[in-house]
CSV table of C-alpha atoms and ligand atoms in Angstrom, one decimal:
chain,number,residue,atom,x,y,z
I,1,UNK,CA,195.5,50.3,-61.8
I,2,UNK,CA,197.9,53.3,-62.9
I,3,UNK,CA,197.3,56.0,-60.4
I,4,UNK,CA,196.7,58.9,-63.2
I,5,UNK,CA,193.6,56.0,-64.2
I,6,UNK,CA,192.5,56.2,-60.7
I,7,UNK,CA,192.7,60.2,-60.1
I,8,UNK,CA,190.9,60.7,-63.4
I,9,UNK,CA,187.6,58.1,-61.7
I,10,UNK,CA,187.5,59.9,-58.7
I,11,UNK,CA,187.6,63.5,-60.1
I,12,UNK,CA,184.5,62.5,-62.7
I,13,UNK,CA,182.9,61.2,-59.4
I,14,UNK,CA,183.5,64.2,-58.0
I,15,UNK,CA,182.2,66.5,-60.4
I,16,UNK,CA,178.8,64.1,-61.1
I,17,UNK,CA,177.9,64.4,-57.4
I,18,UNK,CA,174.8,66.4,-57.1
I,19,UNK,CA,172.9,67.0,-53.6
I,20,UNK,CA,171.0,65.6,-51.9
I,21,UNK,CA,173.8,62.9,-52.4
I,22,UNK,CA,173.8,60.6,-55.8
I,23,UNK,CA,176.2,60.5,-58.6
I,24,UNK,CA,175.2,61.5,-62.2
I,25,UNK,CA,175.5,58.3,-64.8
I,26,UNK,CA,176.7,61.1,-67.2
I,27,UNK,CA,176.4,64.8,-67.2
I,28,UNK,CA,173.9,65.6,-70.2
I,29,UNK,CA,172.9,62.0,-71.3
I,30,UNK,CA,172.0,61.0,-67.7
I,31,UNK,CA,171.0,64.0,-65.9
I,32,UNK,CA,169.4,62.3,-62.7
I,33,UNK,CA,169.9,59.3,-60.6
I,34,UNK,CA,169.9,55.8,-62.0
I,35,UNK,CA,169.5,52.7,-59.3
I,36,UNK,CA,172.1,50.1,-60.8
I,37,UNK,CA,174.4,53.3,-61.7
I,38,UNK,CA,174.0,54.2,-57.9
I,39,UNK,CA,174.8,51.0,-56.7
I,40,UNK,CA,178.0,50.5,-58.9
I,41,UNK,CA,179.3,53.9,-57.8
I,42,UNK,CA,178.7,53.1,-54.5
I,43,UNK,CA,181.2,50.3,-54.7
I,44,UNK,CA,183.9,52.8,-55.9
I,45,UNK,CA,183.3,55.0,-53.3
I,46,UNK,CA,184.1,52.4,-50.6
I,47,UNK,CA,187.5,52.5,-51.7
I,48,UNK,CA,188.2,55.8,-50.7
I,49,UNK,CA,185.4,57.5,-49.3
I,50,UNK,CA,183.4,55.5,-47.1
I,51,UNK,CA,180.5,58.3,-46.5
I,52,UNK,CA,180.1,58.7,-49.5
I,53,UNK,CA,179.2,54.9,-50.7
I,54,UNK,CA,176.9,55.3,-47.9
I,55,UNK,CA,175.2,58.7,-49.0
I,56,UNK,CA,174.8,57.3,-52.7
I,57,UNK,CA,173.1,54.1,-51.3
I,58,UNK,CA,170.7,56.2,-48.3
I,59,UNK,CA,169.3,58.2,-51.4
I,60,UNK,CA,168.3,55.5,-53.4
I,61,UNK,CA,167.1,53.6,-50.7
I,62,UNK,CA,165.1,56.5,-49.4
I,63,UNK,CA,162.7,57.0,-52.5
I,64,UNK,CA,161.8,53.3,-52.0
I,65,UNK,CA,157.7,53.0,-52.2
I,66,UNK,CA,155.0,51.6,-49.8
I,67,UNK,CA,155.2,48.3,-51.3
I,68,UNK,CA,158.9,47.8,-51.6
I,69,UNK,CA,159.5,49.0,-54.8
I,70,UNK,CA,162.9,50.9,-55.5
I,71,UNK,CA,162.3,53.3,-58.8
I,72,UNK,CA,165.1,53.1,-62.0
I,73,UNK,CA,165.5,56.9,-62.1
I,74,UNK,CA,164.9,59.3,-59.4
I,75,UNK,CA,164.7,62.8,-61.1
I,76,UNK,CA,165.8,64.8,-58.6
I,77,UNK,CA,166.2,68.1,-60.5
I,78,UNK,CA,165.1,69.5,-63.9
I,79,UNK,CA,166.8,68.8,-66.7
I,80,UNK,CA,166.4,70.0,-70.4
I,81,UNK,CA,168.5,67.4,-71.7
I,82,UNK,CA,166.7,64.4,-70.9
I,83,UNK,CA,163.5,62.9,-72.7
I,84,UNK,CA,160.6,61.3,-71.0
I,85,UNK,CA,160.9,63.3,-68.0
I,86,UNK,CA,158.9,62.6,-65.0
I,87,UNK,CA,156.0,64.2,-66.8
I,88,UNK,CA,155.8,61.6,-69.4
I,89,UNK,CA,156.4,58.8,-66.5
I,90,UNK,CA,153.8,59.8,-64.1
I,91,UNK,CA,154.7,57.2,-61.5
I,92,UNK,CA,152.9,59.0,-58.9
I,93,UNK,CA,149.5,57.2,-60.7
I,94,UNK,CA,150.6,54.1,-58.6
I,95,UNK,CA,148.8,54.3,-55.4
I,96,UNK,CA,151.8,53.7,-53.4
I,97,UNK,CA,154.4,55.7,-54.9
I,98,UNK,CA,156.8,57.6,-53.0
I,99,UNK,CA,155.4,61.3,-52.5
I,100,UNK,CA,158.8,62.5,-51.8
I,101,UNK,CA,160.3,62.4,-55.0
I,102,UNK,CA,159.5,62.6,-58.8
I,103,UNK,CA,160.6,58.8,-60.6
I,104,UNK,CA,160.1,56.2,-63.2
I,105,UNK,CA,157.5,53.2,-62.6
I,106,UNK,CA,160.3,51.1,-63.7
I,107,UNK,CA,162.7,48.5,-62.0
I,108,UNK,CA,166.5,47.7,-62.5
I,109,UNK,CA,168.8,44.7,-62.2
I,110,UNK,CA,168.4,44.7,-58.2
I,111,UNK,CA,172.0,45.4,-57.4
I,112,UNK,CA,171.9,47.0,-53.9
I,113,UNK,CA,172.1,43.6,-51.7
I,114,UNK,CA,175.2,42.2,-53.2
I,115,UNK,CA,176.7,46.3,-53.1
I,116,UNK,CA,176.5,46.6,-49.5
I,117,UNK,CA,178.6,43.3,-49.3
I,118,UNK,CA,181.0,44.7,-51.5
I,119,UNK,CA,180.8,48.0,-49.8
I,120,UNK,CA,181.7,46.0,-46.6
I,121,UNK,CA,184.6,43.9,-48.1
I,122,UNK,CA,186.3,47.2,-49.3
I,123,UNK,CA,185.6,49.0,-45.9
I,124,UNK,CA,188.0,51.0,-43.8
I,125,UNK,CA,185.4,50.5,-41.1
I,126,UNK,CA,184.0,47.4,-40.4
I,127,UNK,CA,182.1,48.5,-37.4
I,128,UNK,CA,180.9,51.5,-39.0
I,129,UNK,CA,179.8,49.7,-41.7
I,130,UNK,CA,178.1,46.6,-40.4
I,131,UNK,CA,176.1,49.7,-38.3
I,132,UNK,CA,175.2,51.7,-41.9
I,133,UNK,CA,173.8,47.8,-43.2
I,134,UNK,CA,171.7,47.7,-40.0
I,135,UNK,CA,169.6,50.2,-41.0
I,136,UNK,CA,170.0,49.9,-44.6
I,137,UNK,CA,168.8,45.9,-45.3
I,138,UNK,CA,165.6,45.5,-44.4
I,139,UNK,CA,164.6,48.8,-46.9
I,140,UNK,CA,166.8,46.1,-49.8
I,141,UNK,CA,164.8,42.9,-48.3
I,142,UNK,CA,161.4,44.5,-49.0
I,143,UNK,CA,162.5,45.4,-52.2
I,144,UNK,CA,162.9,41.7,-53.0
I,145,UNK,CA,159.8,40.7,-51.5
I,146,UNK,CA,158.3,43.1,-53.8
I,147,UNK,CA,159.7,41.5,-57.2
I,148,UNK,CA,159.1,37.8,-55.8
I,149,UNK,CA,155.7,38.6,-55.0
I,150,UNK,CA,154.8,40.8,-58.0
I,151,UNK,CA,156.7,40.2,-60.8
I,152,UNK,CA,157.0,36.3,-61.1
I,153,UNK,CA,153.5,35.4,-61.4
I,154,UNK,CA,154.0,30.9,-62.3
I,155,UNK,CA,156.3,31.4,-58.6
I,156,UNK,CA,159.1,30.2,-60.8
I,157,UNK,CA,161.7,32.3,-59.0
I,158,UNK,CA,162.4,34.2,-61.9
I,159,UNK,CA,161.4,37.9,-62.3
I,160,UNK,CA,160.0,39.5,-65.3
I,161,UNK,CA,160.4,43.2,-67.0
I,162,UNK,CA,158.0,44.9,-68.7
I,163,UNK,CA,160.5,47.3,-70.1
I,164,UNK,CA,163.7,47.2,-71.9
I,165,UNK,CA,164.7,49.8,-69.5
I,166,UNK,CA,164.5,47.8,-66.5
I,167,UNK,CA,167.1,45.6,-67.7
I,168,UNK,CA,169.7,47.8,-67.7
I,169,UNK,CA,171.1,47.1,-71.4
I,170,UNK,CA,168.9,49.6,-72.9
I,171,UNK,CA,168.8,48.7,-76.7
I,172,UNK,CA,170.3,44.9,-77.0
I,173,UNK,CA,169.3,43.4,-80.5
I,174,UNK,CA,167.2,40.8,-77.8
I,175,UNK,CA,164.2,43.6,-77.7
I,176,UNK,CA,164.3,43.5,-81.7
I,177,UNK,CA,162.6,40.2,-81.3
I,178,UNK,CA,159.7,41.6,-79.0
I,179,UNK,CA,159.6,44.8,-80.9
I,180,UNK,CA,158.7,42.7,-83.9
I,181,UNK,CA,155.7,41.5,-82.1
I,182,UNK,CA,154.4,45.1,-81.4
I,183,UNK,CA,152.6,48.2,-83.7
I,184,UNK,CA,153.0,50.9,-81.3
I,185,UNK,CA,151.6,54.2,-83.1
I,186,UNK,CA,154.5,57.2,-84.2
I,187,UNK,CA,155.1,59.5,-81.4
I,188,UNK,CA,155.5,63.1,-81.6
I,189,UNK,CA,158.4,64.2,-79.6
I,190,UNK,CA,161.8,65.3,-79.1
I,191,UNK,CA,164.8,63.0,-78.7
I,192,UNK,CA,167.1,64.6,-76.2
I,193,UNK,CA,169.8,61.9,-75.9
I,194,UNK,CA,171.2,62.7,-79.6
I,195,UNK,CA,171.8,66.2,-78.7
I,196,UNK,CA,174.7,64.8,-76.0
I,197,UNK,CA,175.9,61.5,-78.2
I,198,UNK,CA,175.8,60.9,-81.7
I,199,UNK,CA,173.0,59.5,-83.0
I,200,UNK,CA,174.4,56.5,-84.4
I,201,UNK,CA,175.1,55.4,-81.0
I,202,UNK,CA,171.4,55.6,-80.0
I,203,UNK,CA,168.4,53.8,-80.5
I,204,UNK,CA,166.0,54.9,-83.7
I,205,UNK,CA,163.0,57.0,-83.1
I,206,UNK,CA,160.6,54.1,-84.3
I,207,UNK,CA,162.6,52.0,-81.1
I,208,UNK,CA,161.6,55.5,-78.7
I,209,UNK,CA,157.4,54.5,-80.1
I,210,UNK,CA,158.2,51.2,-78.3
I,211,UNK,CA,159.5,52.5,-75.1
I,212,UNK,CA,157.1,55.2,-75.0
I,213,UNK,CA,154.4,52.7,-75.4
I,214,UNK,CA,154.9,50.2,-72.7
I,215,UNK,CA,155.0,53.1,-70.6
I,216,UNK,CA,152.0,54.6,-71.8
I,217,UNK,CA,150.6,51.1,-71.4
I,218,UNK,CA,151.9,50.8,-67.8
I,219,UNK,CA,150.2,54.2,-67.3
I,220,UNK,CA,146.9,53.0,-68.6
I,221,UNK,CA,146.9,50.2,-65.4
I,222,UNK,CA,148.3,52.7,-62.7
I,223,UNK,CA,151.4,51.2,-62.8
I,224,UNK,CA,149.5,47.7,-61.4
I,225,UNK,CA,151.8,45.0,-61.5
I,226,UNK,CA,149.0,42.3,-61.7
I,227,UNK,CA,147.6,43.9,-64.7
I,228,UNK,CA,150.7,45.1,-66.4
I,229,UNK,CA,151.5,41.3,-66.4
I,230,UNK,CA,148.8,40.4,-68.0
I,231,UNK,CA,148.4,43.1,-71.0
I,232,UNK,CA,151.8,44.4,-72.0
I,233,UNK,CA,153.5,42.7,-75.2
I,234,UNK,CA,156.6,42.9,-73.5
I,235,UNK,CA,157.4,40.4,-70.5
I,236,UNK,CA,160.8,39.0,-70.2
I,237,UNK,CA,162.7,36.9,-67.7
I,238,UNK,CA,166.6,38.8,-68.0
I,239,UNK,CA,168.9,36.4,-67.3
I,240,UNK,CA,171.7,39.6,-66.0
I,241,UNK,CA,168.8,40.7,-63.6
I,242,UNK,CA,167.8,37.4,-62.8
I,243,UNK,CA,171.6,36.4,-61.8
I,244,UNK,CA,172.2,40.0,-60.1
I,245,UNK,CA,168.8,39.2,-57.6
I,246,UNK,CA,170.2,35.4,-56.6
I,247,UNK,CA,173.7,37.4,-56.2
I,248,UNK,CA,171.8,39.7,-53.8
I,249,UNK,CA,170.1,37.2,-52.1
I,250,UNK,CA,173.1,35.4,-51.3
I,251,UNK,CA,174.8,38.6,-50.3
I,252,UNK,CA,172.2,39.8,-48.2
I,253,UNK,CA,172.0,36.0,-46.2
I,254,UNK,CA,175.9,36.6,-45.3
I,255,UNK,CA,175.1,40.1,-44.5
I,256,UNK,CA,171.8,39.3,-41.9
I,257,UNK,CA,174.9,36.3,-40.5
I,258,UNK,CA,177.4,39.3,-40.1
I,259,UNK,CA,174.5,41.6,-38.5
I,260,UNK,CA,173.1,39.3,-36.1
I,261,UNK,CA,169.3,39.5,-36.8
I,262,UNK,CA,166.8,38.7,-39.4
I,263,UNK,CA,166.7,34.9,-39.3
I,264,UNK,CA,163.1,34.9,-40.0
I,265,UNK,CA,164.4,36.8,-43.2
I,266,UNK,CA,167.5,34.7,-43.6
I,267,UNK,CA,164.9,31.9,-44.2
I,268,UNK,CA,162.8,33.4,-46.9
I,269,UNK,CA,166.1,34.4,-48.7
I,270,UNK,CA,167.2,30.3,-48.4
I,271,UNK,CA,164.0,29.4,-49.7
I,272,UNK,CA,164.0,32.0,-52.7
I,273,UNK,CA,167.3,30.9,-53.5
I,274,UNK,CA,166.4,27.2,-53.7
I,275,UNK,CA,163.3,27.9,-56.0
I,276,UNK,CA,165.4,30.7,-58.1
I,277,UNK,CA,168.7,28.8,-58.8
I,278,UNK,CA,167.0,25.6,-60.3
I,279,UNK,CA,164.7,27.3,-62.0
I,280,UNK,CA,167.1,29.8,-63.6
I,281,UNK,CA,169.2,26.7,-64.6
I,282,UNK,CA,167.0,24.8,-66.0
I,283,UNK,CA,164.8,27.5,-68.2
I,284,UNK,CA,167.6,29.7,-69.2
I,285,UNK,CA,170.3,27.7,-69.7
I,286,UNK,CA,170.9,26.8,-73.5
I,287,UNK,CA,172.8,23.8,-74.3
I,288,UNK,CA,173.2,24.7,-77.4
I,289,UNK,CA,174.9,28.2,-77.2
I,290,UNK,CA,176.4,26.9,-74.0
I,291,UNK,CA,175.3,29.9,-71.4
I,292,UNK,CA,172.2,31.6,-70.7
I,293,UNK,CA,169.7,33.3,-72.3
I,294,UNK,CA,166.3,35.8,-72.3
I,295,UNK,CA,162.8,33.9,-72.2
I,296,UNK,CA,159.9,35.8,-73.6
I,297,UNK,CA,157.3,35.2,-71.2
I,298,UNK,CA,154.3,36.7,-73.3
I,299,UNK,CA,154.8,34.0,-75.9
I,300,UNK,CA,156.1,31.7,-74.4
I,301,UNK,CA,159.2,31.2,-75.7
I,302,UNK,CA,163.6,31.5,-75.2
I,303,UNK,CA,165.2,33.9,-77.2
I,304,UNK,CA,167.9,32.1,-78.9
I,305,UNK,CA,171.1,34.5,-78.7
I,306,UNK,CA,173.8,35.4,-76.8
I,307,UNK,CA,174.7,38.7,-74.9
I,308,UNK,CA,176.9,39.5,-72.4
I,309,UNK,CA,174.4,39.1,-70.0
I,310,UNK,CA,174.4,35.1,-70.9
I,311,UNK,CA,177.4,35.1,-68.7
I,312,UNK,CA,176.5,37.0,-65.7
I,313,UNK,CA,175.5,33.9,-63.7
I,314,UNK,CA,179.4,33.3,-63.1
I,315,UNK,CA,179.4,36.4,-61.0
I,316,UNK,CA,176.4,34.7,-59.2
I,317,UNK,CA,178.2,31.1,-58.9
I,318,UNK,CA,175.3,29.5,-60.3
I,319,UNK,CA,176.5,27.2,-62.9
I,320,UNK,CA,178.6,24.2,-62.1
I,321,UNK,CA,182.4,24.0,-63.0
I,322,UNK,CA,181.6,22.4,-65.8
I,323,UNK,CA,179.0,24.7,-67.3
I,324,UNK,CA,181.0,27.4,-66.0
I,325,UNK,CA,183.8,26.0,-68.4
I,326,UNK,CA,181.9,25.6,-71.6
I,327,UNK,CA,181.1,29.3,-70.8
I,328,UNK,CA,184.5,30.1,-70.6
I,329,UNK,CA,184.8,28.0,-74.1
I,330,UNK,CA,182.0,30.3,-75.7
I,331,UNK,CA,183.9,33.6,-74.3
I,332,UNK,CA,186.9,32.6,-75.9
I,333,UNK,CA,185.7,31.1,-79.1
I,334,UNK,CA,182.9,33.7,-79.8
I,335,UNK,CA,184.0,37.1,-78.4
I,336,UNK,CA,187.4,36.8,-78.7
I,337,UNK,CA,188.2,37.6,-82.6
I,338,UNK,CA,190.8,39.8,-84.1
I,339,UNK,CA,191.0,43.1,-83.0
I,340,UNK,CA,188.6,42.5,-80.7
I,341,UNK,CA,188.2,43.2,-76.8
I,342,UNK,CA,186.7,41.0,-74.4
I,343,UNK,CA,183.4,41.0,-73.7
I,344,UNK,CA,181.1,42.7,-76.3
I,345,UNK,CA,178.0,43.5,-75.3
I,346,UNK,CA,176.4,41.5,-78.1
I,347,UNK,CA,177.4,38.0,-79.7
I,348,UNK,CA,179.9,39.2,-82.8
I,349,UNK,CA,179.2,36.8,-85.2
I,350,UNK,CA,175.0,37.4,-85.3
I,351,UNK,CA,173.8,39.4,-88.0
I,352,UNK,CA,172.3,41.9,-85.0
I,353,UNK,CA,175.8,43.0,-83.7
I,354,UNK,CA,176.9,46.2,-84.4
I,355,UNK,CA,179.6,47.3,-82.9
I,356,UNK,CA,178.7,51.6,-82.2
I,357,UNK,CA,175.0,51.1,-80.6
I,358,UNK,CA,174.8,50.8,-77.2
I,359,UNK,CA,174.1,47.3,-76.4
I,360,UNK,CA,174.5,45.7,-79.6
I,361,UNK,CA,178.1,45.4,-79.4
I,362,UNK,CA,180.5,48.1,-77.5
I,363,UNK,CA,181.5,46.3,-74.3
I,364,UNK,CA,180.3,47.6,-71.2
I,365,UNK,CA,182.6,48.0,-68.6
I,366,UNK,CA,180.4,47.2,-65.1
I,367,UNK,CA,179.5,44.3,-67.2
I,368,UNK,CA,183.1,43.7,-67.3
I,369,UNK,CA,183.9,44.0,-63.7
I,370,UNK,CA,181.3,41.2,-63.0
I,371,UNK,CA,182.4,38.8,-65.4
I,372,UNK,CA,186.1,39.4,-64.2
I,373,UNK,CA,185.0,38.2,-60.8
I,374,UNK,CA,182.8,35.8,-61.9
I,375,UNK,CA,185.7,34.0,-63.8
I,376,UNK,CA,188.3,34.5,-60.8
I,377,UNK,CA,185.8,32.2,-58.5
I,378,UNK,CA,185.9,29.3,-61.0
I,379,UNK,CA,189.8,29.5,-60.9
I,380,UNK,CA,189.8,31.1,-64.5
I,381,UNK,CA,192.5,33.4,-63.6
I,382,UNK,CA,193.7,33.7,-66.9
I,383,UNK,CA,190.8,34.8,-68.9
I,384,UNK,CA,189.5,37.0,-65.8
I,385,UNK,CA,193.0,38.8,-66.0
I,386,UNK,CA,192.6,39.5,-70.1
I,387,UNK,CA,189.0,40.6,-69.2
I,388,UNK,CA,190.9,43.5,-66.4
I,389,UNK,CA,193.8,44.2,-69.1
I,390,UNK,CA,191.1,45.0,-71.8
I,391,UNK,CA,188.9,46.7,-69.2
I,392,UNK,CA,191.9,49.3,-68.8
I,393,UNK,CA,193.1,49.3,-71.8
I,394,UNK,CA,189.7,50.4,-73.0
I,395,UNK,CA,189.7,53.5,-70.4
I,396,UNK,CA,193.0,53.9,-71.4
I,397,UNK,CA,192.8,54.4,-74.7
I,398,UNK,CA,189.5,55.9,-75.4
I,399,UNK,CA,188.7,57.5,-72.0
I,400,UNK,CA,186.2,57.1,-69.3
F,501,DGY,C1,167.8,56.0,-71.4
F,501,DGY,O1,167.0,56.9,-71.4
F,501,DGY,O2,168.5,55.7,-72.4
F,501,DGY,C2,168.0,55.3,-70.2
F,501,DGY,O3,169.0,54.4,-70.3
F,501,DGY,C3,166.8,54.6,-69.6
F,501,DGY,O4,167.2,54.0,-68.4
């Protein structure tokens, strides 16, 4: 990468770190901590400033609740630029919510277990580090315990959301299809977001009476898991968060090997991995499209369309080689028209794309950096190397 590329990363890093020690998504749209954010950070960090990847992690990690759970945002300040706030969350309804700080009753793609390793890999300080995972794991073990044993309720292996914000990809043309099974009523309130981006970036405000809703909803229940699962309209096995907890798991296996304890733990991990990997393959996996896709678990159905979160699983090594290279088939033939950089966020050629909205088309670059190693595993050197030149080109071109 060109060094003027690289000085330009660490500077915004630099002027997004806030105490007690996180990194800001984005000054003014993102005012607070995210947990996947975090965890991606993190990973640049380690390649230049090893206290820091552990500082970002310890944060997160420390406003993990009683029963495991590790919050989406952590609002550490106030913000005026940010709608709902922790007022409109009210997390601390959940009986076992942290009492330290203020956050969301939401998950997101459970990314910390497969960070540390890359943490590790990119260390300075292998001894220093494997000491920092020591006391970090167990904290990202419980948190998995927590989605196995409340949010996969047929023990499939698979974890549901109940919110398009646990998923990470915000406002993917995939929630359209649960949205059209919902009524919410019109909220009164203030969008925040479109005084920072342009609106025709951003979801609509009738999309905001959705999200408010299911939190609202979650509210109603105390943030219960058992009874969220069995009233909200939206419950959805993700196949990028699905692929990102088996990438964990795996990580965090190598990771209890490299520490030296936790072979009671090592176990459970084997055994969630042996009920998680099959069972990804064999529901999400369409045949048809070639790569994976969402199943709505309300109604009992998959949703039919790609994203670039069909392809995650090659960061994850689960498919085959020869799944793995009808997915390299679909990238190429599907994502790859004129004019066009690799890998949209949203299939091109359905009527849903659009190329300006968040998640319904512009690529995402964390996305990106996944798919590039997911594709370097499975030998796909050249297709993993376009996927870095576009990445770059993209930063490049149009900025961070
Ligand atoms: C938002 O408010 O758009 C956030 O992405 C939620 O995580």
């Amino acid at each position: 990468m060109k060094d003027n590329l690289i000085e330009t990363a660490k500077s915004i890093l630099d002027k997004n770190y806030r105490e007690p020690g996180f990194t800001l998504p984005s000054q003014g749209l993102y005012p607070f901590q995210w947990n996947w954010d975090s965890g991606l950070i993190a990973i640049g960090y380690a390649n230049y400033d090893l206290d820091r990847a552990f500082q970002e992690i310890q944060t997160l990690l420390d406003t993990q609740w009683e029963n495991g759970f590790i919050p989406h945002i952590i609002f550490h300040g106030e913000s005026d630029t940010y709608f709902p706030g922790p007022d409109f969350h009210e997390a601390s309804l959940h009986p076992q919510a942290t009492k330290k700080y203020k956050t969301t009753g939401m998950i997101q793609p459970p990314v910390i277990g497969f960070v540390l390793y890359e943490i590790y890999k990119r260390s300075s300080n292998k001894k220093k580090t494997l000491e920092f995972i020591t006391q970090q794991i167990d904290k990202v073990y419980y948190n998995h315990l927590y989605l196995y044993t409340n949010r996969d309720p047929y023990k499939e292996g698979l974890v549901y959301i109940y919110h398009n914000w646990e998923s990470g990809t915000d406002n993917s043309p995939i929630w359209d299809m649960i949205w059209a099974t919902m009524d919410p009523p019109h909220y009164e309130f203030e969008r925040r977001d479109t005084t920072q981006v342009s609106a025709r970036e951003r979801p609509t405000n009738r999309e905001y009476d959705h999200y408010l809703y299911l939190i609202d909803l979650a509210k109603q229940y105390n943030y219960n898991d058992a009874k969220i699962s069995e009233h909200s309209p939206f419950l959805v096995q993700d196949p990028l968060l699905n692929a990102l907890l088996i990438k964990s798991n795996q990580s965090m296996i190598e990771l209890y090997k490299l520490c030296g304890f936790g072979g009671d733990k090592i176990k459970q991990l084997e055994a969630w991995q042996e009920l998680s990997i099959p069972n990804y393959e064999a529901k999400l996996f369409n045949s048809q499209l070639g790569a994976y896709v969402h199943y709505d678990l309300r109604n009992k159905r998959p949703i039919d369309m790609l994203t670039s979160s069909s392809f995650v699983a090659l960061f994850a090594e689960i498919p085959n080689n020869e799944k793995a290279s009808r997915m390299r088939r679909i990238l190429l033939d599907r994502f790859n028209g004129e004019e066009m950089y690799l890998c949209a966020s949203f299939d091109p050629y359905n009527d849903h794309f659009d190329p300006k909205r968040y998640w319904r088309g512009p690529v995402w670059i964390n996305v990106n950096w996944m798919l590039y190693y997911g594709l370097q595993h499975y030998g796909m050197k050249d297709l993993a190397e376009r996927i870095r030149r576009d990445s770059l080109e993209l930063v490049e071109k149009y900025g961070f």
